[in-house]
PDB file of C-alpha atoms in Angstrom:
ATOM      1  CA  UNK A  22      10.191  -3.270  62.724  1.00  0.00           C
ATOM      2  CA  UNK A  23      13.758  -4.486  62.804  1.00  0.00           C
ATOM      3  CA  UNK A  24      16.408  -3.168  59.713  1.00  0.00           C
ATOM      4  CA  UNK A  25      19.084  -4.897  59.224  1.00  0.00           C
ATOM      5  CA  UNK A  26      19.055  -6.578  62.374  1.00  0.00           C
ATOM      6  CA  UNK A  27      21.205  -9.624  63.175  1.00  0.00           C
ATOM      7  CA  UNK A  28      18.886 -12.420  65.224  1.00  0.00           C
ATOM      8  CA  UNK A  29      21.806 -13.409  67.639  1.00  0.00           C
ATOM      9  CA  UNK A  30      22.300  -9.782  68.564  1.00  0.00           C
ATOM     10  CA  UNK A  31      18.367  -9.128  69.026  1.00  0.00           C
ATOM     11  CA  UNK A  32      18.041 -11.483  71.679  1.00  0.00           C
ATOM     12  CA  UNK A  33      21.243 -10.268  73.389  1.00  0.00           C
ATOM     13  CA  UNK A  34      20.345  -8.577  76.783  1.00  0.00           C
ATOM     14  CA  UNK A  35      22.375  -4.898  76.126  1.00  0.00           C
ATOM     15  CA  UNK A  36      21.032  -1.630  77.835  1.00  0.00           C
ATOM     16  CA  UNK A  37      21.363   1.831  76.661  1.00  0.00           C
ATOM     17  CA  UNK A  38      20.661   4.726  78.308  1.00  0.00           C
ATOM     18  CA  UNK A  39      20.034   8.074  75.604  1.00  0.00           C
ATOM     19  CA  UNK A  40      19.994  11.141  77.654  1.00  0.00           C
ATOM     20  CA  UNK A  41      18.655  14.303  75.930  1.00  0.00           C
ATOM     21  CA  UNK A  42      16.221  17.015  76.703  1.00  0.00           C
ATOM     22  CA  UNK A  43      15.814  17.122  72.147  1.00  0.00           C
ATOM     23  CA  UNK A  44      13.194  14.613  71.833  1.00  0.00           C
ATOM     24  CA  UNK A  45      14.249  14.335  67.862  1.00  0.00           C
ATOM     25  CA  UNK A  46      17.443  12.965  68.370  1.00  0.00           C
ATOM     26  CA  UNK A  47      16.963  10.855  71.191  1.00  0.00           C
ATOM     27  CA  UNK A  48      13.476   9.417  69.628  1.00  0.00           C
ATOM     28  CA  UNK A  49      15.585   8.597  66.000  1.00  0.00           C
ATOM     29  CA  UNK A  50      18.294   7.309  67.952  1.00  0.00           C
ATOM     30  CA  UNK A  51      16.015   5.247  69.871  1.00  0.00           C
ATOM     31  CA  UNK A  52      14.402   4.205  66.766  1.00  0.00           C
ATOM     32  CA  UNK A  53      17.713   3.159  65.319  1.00  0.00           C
ATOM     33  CA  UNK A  54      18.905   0.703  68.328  1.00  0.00           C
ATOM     34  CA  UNK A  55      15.616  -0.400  69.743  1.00  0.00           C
ATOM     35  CA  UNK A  56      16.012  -3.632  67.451  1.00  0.00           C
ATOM     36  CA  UNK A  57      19.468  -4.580  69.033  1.00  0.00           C
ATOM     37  CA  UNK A  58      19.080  -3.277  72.155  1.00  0.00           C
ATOM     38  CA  UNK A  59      16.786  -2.148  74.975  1.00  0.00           C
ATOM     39  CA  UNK A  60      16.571   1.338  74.912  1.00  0.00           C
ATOM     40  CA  UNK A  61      15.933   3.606  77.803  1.00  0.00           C
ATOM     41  CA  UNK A  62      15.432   7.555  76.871  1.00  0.00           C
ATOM     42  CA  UNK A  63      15.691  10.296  79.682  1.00  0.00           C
ATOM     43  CA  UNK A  64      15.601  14.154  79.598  1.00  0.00           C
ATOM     44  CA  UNK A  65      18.648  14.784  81.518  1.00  0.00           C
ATOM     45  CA  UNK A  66      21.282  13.419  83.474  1.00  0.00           C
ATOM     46  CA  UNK A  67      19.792  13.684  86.896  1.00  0.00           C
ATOM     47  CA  UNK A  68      17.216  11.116  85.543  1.00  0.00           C
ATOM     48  CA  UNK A  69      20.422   8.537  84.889  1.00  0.00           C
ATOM     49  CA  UNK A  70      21.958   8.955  87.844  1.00  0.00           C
ATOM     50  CA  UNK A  71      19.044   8.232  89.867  1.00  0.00           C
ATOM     51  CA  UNK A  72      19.277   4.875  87.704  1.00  0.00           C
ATOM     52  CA  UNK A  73      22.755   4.279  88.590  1.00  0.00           C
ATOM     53  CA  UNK A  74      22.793   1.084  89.982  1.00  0.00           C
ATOM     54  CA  UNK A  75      20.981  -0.515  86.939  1.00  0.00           C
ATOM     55  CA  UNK A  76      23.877  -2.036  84.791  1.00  0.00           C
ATOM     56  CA  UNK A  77      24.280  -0.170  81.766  1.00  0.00           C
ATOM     57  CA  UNK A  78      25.968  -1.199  78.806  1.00  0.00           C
ATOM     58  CA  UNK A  79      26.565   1.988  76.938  1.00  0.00           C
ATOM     59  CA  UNK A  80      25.272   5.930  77.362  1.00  0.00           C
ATOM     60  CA  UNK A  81      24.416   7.948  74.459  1.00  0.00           C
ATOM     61  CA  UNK A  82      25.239  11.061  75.603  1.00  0.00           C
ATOM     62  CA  UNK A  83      23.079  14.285  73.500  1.00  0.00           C
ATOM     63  CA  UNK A  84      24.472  17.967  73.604  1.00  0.00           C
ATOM     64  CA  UNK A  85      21.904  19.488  74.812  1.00  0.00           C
ATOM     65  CA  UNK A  86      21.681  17.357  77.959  1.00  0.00           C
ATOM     66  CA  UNK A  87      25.873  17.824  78.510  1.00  0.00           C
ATOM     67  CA  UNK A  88      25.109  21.451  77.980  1.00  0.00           C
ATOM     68  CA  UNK A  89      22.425  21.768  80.211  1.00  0.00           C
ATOM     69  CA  UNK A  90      24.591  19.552  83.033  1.00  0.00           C
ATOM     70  CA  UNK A  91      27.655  21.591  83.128  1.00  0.00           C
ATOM     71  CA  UNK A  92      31.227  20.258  84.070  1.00  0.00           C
ATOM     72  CA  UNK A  93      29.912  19.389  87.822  1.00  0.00           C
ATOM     73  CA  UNK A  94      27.380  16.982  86.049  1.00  0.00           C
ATOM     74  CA  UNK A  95      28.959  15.477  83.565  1.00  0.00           C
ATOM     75  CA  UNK A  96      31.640  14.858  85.910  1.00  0.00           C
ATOM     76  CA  UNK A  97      29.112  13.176  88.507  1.00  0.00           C
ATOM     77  CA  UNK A  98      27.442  11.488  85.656  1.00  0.00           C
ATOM     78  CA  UNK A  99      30.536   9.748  84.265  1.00  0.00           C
ATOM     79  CA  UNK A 100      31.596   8.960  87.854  1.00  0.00           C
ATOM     80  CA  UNK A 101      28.683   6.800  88.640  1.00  0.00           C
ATOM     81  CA  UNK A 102      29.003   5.483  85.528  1.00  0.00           C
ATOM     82  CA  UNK A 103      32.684   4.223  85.859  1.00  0.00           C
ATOM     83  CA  UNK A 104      34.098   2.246  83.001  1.00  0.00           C
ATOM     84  CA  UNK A 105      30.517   2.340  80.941  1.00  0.00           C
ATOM     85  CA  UNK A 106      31.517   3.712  77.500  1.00  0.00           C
ATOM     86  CA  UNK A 107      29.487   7.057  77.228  1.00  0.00           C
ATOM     87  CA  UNK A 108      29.093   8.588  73.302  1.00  0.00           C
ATOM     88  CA  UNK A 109      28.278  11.935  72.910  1.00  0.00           C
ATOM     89  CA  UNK A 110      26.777  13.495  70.347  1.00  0.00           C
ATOM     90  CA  UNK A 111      25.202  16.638  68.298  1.00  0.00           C
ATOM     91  CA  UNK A 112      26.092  18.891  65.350  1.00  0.00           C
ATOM     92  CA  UNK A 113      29.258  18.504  64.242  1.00  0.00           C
ATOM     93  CA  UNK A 114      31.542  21.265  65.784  1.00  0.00           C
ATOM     94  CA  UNK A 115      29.680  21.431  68.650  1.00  0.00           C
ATOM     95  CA  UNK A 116      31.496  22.598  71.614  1.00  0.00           C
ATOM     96  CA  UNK A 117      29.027  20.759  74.472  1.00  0.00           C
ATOM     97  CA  UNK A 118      30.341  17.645  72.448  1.00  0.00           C
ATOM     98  CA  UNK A 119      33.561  18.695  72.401  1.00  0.00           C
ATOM     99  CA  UNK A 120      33.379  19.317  76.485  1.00  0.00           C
ATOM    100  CA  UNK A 121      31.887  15.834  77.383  1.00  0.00           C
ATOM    101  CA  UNK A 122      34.614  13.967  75.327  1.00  0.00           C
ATOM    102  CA  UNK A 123      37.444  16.106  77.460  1.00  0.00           C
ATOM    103  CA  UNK A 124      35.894  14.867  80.452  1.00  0.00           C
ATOM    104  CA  UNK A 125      35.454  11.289  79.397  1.00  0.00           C
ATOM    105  CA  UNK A 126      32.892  10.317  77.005  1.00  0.00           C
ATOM    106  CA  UNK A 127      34.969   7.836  74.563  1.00  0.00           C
ATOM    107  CA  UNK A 128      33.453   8.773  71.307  1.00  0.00           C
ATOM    108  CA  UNK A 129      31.260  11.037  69.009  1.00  0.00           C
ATOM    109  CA  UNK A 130      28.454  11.124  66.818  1.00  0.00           C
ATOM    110  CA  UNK A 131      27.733  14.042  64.186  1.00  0.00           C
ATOM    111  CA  UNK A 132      24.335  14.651  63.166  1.00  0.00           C
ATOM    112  CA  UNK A 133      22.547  14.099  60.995  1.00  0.00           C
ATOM    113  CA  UNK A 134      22.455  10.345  61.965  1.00  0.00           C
ATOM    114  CA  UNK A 135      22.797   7.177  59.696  1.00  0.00           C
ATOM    115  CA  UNK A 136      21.970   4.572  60.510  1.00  0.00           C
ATOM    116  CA  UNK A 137      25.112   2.300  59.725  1.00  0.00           C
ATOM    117  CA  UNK A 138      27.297   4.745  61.707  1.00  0.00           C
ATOM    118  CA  UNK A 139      25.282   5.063  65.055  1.00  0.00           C
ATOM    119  CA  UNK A 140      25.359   1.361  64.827  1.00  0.00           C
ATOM    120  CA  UNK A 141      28.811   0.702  64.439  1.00  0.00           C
ATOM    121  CA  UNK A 142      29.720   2.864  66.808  1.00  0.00           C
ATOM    122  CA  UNK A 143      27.601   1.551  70.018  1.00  0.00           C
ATOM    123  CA  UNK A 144      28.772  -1.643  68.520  1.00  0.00           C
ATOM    124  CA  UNK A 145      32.076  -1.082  68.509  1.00  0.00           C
ATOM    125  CA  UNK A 146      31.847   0.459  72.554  1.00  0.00           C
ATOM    126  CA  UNK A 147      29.860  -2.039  73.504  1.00  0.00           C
ATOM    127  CA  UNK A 148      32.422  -4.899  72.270  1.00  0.00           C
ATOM    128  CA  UNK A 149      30.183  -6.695  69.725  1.00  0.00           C
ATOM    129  CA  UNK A 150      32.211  -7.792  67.009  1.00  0.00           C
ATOM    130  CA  UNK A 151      32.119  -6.071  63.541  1.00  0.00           C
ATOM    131  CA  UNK A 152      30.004  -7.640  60.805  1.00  0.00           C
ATOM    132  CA  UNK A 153      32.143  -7.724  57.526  1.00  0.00           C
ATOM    133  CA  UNK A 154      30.220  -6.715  54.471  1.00  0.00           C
ATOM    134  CA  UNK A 155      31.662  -7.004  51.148  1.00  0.00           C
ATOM    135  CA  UNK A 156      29.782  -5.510  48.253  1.00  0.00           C
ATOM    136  CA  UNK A 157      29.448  -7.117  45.308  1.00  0.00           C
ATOM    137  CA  UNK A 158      29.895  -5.416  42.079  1.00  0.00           C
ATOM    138  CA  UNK A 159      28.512  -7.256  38.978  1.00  0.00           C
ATOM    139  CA  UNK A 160      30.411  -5.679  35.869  1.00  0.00           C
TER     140      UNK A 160
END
């Protein structure tokens, strides 16, 4: 089912990698790009690095795999990733978040998700222009 999907974007060949051992937030994240993307989910970061020389477009990166990684791993992971945006992402205030974008991930995404947001966001890391919306308001 695509939402809200634009047709020259679907068709585009952009790869995302969603590492996180929480199978909620990676599965509605998946669920969210999937149209716009192709999607690849994995449980921790070993499992990306072992995918390393796949091109990549953008990482989604979840707290609970950063956590589980330590420093030494996020640092390996965002070494064989060089210059692939990574986004990390979990409750807001979390500190795992707040320790993979001090190392290098490049932006953040609070849960809960919307939809609109987690979309701009890879969006905007990926390069893809912004789509300009303006409401109209009948009075």
């Amino acid at each position: 089912m695509q939402i809200g999907v634009d047709s020259q974007r679907a068709v585009e060949t952009k790869r995302a990698y969603i590492i996180d051992s929480d199978d909620v937030g990676a599965t509605g994240l998946q669920f969210m790009l999937a149209d716009e993307l192709e999607v690849h989910q994995m449980a921790a970061c070993a499992d990306a690095l072992s995918r390393a020389s796949q091109a990549v477009d953008v990482i989604l990166l979840g707290a609970e795999a950063a956590g589980a990684a330590g420093e030494a791993g996020l640092r390996a992971l965002f070494g064989a990733f060089e210059g692939v945006p990574v986004i990390a992402y979990g409750p807001a205030g979390d500190e795992r978040v707040a320790q993979a974008l001090a190392l290098g991930a490049r932006s953040s995404i609070a849960r809960p998700f919307k939809l609109e947001t987690v979309r701009q966001k890879v969006n905007a890391q990926i390069g893809r222009r912004a789509v300009l919306t303006i409401p109209v308001v009948r009075g």
